[in-house]
CSV table of C-alpha atoms in Angstrom, one decimal:
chain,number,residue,atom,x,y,z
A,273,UNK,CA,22.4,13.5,-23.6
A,274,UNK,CA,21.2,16.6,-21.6
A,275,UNK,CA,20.0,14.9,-18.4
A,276,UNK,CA,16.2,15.9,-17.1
A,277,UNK,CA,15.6,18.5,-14.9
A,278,UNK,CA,13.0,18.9,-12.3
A,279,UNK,CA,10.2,20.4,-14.8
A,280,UNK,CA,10.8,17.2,-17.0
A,281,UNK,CA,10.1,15.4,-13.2
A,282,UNK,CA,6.7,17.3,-12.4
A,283,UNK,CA,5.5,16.7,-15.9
A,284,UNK,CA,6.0,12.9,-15.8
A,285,UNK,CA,4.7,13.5,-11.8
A,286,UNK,CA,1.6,14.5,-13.0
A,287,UNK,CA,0.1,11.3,-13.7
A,288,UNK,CA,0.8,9.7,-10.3
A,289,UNK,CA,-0.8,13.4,-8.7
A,290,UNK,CA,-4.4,12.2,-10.6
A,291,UNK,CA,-4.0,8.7,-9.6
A,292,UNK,CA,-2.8,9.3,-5.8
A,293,UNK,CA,-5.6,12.3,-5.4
A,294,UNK,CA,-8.9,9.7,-5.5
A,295,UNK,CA,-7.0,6.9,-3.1
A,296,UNK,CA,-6.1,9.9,-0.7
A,297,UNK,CA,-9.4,10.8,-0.6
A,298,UNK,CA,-10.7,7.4,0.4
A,299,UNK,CA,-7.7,7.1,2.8
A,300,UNK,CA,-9.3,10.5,4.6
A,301,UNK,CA,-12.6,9.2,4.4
A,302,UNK,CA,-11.5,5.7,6.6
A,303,UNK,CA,-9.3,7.8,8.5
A,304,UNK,CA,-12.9,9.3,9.6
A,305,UNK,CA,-14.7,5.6,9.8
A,306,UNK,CA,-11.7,4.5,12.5
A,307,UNK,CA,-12.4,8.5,14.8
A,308,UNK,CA,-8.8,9.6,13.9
A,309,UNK,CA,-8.3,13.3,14.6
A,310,UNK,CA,-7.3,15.7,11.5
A,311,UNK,CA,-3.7,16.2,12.7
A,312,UNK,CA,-3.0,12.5,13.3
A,313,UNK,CA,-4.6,11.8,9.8
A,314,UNK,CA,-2.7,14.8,7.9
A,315,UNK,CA,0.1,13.4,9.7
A,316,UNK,CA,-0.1,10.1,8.5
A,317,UNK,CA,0.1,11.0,5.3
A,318,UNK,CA,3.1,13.5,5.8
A,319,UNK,CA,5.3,11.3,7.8
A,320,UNK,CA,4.3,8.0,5.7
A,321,UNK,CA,3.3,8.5,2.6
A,322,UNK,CA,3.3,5.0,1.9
A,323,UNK,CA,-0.5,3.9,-0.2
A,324,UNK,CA,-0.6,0.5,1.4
A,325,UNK,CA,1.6,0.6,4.4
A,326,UNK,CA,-1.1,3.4,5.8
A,327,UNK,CA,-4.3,1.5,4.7
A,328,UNK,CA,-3.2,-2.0,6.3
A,329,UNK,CA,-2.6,0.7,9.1
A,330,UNK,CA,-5.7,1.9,9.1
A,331,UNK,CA,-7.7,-1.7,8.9
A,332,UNK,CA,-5.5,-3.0,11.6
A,333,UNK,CA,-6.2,0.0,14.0
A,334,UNK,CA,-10.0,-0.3,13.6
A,335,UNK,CA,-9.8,-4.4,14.4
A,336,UNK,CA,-8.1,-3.5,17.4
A,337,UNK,CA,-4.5,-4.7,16.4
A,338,UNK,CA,-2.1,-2.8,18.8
A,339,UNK,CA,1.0,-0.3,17.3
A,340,UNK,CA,4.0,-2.7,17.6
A,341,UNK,CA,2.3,-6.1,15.7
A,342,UNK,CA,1.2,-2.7,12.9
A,343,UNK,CA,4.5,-1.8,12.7
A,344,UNK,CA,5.9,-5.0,12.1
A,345,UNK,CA,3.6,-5.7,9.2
A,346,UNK,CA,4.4,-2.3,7.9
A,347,UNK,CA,8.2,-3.2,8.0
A,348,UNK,CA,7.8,-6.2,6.2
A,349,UNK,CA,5.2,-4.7,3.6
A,350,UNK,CA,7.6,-1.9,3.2
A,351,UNK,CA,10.2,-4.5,2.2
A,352,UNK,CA,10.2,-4.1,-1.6
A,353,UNK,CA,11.2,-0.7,-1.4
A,354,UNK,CA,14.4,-1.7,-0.4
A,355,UNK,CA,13.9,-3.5,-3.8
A,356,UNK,CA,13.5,-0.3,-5.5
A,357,UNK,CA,15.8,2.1,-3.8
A,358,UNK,CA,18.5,-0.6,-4.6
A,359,UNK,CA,17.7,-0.8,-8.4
A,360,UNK,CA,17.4,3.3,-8.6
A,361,UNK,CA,20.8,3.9,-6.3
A,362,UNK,CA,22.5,1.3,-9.5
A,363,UNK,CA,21.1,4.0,-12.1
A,364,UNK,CA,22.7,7.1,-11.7
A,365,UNK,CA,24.9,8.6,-9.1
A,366,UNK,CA,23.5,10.9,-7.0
A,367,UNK,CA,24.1,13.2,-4.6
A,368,UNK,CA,24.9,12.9,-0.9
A,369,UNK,CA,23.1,15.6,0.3
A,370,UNK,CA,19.7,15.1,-2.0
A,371,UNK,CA,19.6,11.1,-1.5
A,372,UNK,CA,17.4,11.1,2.0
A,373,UNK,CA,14.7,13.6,-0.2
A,374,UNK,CA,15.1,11.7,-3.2
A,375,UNK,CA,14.2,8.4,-1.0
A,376,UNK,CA,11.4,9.6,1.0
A,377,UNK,CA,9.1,9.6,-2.1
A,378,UNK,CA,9.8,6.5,-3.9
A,379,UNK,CA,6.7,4.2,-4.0
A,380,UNK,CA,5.2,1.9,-6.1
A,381,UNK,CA,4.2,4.6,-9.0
A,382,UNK,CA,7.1,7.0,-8.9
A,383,UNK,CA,9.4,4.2,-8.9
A,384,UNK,CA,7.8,2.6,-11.8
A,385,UNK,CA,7.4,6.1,-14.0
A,386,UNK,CA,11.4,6.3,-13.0
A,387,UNK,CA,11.9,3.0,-14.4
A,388,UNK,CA,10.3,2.9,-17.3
A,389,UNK,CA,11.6,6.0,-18.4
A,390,UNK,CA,14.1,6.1,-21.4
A,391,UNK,CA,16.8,8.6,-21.1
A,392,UNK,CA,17.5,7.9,-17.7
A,393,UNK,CA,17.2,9.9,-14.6
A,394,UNK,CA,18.6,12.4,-12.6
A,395,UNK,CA,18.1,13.5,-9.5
A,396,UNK,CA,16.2,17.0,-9.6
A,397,UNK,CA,13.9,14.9,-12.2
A,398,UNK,CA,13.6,12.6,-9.1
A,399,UNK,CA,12.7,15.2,-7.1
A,400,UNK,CA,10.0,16.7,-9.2
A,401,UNK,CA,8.7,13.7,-9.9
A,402,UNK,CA,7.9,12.2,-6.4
A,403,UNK,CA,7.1,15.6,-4.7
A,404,UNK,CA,4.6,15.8,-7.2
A,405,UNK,CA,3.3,12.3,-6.2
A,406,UNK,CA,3.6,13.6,-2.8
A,407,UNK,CA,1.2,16.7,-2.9
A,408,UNK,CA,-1.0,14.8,-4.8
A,409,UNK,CA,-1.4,12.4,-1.6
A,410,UNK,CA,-1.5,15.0,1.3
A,411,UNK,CA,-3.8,17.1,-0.5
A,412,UNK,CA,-6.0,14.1,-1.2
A,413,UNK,CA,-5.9,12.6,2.8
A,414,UNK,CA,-7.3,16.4,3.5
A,415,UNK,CA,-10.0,16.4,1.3
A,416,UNK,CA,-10.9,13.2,2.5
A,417,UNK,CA,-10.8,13.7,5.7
A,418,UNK,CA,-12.9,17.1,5.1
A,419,UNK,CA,-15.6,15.0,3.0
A,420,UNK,CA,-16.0,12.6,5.7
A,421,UNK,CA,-17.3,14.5,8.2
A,422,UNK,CA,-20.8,15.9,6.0
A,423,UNK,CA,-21.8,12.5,4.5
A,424,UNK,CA,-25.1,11.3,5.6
A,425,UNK,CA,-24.6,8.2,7.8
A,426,UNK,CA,-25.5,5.4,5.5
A,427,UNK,CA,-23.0,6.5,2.6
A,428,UNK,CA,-20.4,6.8,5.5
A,429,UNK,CA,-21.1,2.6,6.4
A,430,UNK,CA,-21.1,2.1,2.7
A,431,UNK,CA,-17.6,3.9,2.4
A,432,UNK,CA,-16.7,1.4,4.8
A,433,UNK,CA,-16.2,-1.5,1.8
A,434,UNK,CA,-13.9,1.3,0.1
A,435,UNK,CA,-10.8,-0.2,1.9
A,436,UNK,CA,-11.3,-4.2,1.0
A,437,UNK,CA,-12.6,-3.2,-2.2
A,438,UNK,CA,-9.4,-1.5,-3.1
A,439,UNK,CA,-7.3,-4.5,-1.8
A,440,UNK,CA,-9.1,-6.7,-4.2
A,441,UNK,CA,-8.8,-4.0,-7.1
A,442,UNK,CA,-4.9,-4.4,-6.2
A,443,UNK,CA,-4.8,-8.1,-6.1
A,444,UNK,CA,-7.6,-9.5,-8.5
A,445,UNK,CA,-5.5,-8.1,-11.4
A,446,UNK,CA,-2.3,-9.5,-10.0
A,447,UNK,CA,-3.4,-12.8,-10.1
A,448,UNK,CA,-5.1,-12.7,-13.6
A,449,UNK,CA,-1.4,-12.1,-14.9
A,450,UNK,CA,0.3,-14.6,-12.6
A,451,UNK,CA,-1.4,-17.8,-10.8
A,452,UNK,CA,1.2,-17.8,-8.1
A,453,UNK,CA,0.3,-14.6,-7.2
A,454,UNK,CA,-3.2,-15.7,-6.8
A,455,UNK,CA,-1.9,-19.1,-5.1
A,456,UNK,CA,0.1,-16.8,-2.3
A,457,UNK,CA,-2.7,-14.0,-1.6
A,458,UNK,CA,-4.9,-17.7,-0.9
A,459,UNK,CA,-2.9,-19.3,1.0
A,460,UNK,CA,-1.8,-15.9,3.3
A,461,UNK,CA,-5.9,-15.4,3.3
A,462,UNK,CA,-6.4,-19.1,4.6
A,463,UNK,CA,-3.7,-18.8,7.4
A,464,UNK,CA,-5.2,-15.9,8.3
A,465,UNK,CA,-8.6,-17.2,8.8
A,466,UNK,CA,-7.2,-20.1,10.8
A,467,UNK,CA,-5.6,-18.0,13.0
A,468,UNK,CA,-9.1,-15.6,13.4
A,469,UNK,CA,-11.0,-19.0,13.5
A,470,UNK,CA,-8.9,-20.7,16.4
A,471,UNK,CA,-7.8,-17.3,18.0
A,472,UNK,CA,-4.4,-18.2,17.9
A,473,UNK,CA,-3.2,-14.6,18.0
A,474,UNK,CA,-4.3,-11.2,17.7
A,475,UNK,CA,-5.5,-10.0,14.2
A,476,UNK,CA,-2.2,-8.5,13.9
A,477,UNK,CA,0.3,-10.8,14.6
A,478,UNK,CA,-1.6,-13.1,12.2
A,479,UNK,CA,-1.5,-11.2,9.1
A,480,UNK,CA,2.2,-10.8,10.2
A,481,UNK,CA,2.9,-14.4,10.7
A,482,UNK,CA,0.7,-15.5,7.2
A,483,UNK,CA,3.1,-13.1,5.4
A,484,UNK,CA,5.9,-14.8,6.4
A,485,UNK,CA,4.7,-18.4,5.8
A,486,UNK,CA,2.9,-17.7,2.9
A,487,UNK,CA,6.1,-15.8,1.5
A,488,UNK,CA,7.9,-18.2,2.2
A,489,UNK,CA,5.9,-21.4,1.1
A,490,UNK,CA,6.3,-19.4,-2.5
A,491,UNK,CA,10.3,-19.2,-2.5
A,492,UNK,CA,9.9,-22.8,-1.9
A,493,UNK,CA,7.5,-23.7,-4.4
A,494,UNK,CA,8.0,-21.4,-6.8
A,495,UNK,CA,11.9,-21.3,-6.8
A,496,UNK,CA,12.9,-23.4,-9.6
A,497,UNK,CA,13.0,-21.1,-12.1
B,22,UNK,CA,0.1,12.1,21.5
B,23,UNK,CA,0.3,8.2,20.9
B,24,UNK,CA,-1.2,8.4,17.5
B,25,UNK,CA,2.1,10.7,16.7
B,26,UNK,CA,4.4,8.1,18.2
B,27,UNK,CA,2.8,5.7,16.2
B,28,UNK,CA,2.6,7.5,13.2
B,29,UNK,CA,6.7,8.3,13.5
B,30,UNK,CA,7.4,4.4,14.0
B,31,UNK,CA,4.9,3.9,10.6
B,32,UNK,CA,7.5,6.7,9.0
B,33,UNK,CA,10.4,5.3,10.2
B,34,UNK,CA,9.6,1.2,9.4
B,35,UNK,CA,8.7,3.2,5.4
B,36,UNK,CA,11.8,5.7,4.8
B,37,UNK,CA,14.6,3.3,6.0
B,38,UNK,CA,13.7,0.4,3.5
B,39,UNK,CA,13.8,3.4,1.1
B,40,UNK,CA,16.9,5.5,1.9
B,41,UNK,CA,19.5,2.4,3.2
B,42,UNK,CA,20.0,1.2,-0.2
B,43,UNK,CA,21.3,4.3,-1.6
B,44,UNK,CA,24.5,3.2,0.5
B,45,UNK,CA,24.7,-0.1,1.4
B,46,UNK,CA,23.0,-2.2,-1.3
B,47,UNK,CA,24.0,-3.8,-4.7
B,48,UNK,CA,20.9,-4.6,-6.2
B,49,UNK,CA,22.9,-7.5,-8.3
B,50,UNK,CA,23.8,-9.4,-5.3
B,51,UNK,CA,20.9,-9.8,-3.7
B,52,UNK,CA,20.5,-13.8,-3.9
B,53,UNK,CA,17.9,-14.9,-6.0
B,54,UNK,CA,15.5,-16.8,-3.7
B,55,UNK,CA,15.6,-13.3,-1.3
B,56,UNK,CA,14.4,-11.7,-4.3
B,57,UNK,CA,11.7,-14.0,-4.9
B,58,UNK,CA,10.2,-13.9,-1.3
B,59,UNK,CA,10.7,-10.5,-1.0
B,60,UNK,CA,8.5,-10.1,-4.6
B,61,UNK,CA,6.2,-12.7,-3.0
B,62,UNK,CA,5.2,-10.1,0.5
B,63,UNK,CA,2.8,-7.9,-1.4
B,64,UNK,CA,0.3,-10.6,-2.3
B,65,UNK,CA,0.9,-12.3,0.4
B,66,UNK,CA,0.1,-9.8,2.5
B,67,UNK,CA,-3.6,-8.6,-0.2
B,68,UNK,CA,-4.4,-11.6,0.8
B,69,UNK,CA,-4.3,-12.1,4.7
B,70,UNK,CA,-5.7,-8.1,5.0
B,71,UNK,CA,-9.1,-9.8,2.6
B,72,UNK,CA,-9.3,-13.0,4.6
B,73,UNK,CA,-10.9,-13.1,6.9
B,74,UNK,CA,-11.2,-9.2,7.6
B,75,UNK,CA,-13.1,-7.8,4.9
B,76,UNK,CA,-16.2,-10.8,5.9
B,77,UNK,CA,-16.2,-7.6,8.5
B,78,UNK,CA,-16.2,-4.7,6.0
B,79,UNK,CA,-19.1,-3.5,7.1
B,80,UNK,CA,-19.7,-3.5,11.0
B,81,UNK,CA,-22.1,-6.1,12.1
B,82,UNK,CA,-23.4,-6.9,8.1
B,83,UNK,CA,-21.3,-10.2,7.4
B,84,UNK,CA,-23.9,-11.2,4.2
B,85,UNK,CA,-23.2,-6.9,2.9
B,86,UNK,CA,-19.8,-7.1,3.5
B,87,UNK,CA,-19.5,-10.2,1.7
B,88,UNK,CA,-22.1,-9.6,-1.8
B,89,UNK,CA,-19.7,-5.6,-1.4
B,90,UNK,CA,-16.8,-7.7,-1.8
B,91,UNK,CA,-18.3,-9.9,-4.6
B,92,UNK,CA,-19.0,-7.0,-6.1
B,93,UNK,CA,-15.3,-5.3,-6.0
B,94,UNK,CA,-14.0,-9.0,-7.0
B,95,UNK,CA,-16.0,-9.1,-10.5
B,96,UNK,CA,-15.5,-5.1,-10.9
B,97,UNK,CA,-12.2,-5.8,-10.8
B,98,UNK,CA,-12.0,-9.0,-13.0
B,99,UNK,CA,-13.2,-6.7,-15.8
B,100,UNK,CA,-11.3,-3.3,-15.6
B,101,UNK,CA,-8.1,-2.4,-14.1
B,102,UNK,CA,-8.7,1.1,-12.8
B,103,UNK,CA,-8.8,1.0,-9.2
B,104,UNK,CA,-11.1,3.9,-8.2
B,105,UNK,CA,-14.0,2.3,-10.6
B,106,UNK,CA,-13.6,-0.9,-9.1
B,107,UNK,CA,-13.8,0.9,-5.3
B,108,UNK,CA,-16.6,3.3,-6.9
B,109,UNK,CA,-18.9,0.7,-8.2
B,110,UNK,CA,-18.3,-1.4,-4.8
B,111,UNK,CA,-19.3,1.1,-3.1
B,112,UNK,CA,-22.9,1.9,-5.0
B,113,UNK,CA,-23.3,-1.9,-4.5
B,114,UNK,CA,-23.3,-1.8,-0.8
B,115,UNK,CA,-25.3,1.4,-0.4
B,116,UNK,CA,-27.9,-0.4,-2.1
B,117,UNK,CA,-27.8,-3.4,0.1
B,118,UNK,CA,-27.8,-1.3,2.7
B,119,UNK,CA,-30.6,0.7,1.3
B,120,UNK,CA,-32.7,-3.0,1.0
B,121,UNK,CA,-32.0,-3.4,4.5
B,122,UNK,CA,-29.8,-6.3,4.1
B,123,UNK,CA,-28.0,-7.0,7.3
C-alpha cells in the first residue's frame, strides 16, 4: 500500500484547523481578561500548544497560583501524551531526524484523526496533519487576542464564563458515557473545595494534590477490571 | 521576561511527555493499573479546575457565575459541540449581567 504523504496529512488536518480556530479564539480573549501582553500570549500558543495544559494555565494565573505549582499541574495533565506518543512510536517507524517535529504537535485531536485512520500512517502525513492543527491554533490565539481588546466591557465580564464553560462542555459529555468519569471529576472537585474552604494550600497545589488523590482513589476502585 | 520563562517551563513540562516515548517507551508494557490512573488525570483534573473555581467565573458575581455555569452544564447535556455549549453560556451570562444580577 502506497503510504500517505503530507497532502493526504493537511487534508485529514483540516478538520482539527476548524475545530482548534474557535477555542484559540477564546484562549486570546482570556489571555486579555488575565492583562497578558500579545507576545507572551502568541507565545503561549507557539511554545505550548497544548488546548488544556494552557487554559488550566491561564485560570491558575488569574487566581493567583504561582509558576512552579502551574507547571506541575501541567506536567501531570500532560501525562497522557506520553500515552499517545507511545501508542503512535508502536505504529510505524519513523525517522530520527523528523520524530522531535512529528512530537511537538500530537494532542488530543491529531492523535485521535492518526488513530483512527485506516491505512496507517507515515510520517510526512504526521507532519501535515498536526502543523495543520498547529496554524489553526496560533492563528486563532491572535485573533483572539486582537478581538479582545474592542469588546465593550460587559461582553468582556461575560467572556469570562467562556473558560469554565468549556471545562464542563469537556467533562459533562465524558461522564454521560462513563459514571466513573463523572465519579472522579466529583471527587477531584470536592477535594478541591476542601482545600479552598480550609485554606489548606494555595489554589494550585490543590488542584495538583486532588489530581493525584482523586486519580488515584479511581485505580483503586475502579481497578478490577 | 518571566512570563517567557514561564511559558518555556509550560513548553517543556508539554513536548517531553510527547517526544520521550518515541525512544524509550513500549506502549505494551506499561502495567495496567499505570494505564488506568494515568487515563483517570484528565477528569480528574475537569473537575478540581470547576470546583470550586468557576463559583468565581465572574469576578465578584458568585450567584452569575453559578446560573453561567448551570447554563454550560445543561448546554452541554444536550449537544456535544463545544463552541455551542461555550456560546450559549456566554449569552446566558450577558443577560444576567444585563438584569443586574450580582
Amino acid at each position: 500500500m502506497k503510504k500517505p504523504g503530507i497532502k493526504e496529512g493537511v487534508v485529514a488536518g483540516v478538520p482539527v484547523f476548524a475545530g482548534y480556530f474557535p477555542i484559540a479564539v477564546t484562549f486570546g480573549l482570556l489571555a486579555v481578561s488575565v492583562k497578558m501582553t500579545l507576545a507572551g500570549t502568541f507565545c503561549f500558543s507557539a511554545i505550548v500548544f497544548a488546548g488544556a495544559s494552557q487554559f488550566m494555565g491561564l485560570t491558575m494565573l488569574g487566581s493567583g497560583a504561582g509558576s512552579g505549582e502551574i507547571v506541575l499541574a501541567a506536567f501531570l495533565l500532560n501525562f497522557r501524551h506520553f500515552l499517545m506518543s507511545a501508542s503512535l512510536s508502536s505504529r510505524a517507524s519513523f525517522n530520527k531526524k523528523l520524530i522531535p517535529f512529528i512530537a511537538f504537535g500530537i494532542t488530543d485531536e491529531t492523535f485521535s484523526v492518526a488513530s483512527m485512520r485506516a491505512g496507517g500512517v507515515s510520517e510526512r502525513f504526521l507532519l501535515g496533519l498536526n502543523f495543520t492543527a498547529y496554524a489553526g491554533w496560533v492563528s486563532g490565539t491572535v485573533a483572539g487576542f486582537a478581538a479582545g481588546n474592542f469588546l465593550p466591557a460587559i461582553v468582556q465580564e461575560s467572556i469570562s464564563i467562556c473558560l469554565y464553560a468549556m471545562f464542563a462542555a469537556l467533562l459533562v459529555p465524558a461522564v454521560k458515557k462513563s459514571l466513573k468519569a463523572g465519579a472522579i471529576a466529583l471527587a477531584a472537585g470536592f477535594i478541591n473545595s476542601v482545600l479552598a474552604y480550609f485554606s489548606l494550600c494555595g489554589a494550585g497545589w490543590g488542584i495538583v494534590v486532588s489530581i493525584l488523590f482523586a486519580s488515584t482513589a479511581g485505580m483503586i476502585l475502579f481497578g478490577e477490571e | 521576561m518571566e512570563i517567557l520563562v514561564f511559558v518555556v517551563c509550560m513548553g517543556a513540562v508539554t513536548y517531553l511527555p510527547r517526544l520521550l516515548p518515541f525512544y524509550f517507551v513500549d506502549v505494551d508494557r506499561i502495567p495496567a493499573k499505570l494505564r488506568l490512573f494515568l487515563s483517570f488525570i484528565p477528569y480528574a483534573a475537569l473537575g478540581a479546575l470547576l470546583f470550586p473555581g468557576s463559583m468565581g467565573a465572574v469576578s465578584g458575581k458568585p450567584l452569575v457565575s453559578a446560573l453561567g455555569i448551570a447554563a454550560a452544564v445543561i448546554a452541554a447535556w444536550f449537544n456535544e459541540s463545544i463552541i455551542l455549549t461555550v456560546l450559549l453560556s456566554v449569552i446566558a451570562t450577558f443577560i444576567l449581567l444585563s438584569a443586574g444580577l450580582s
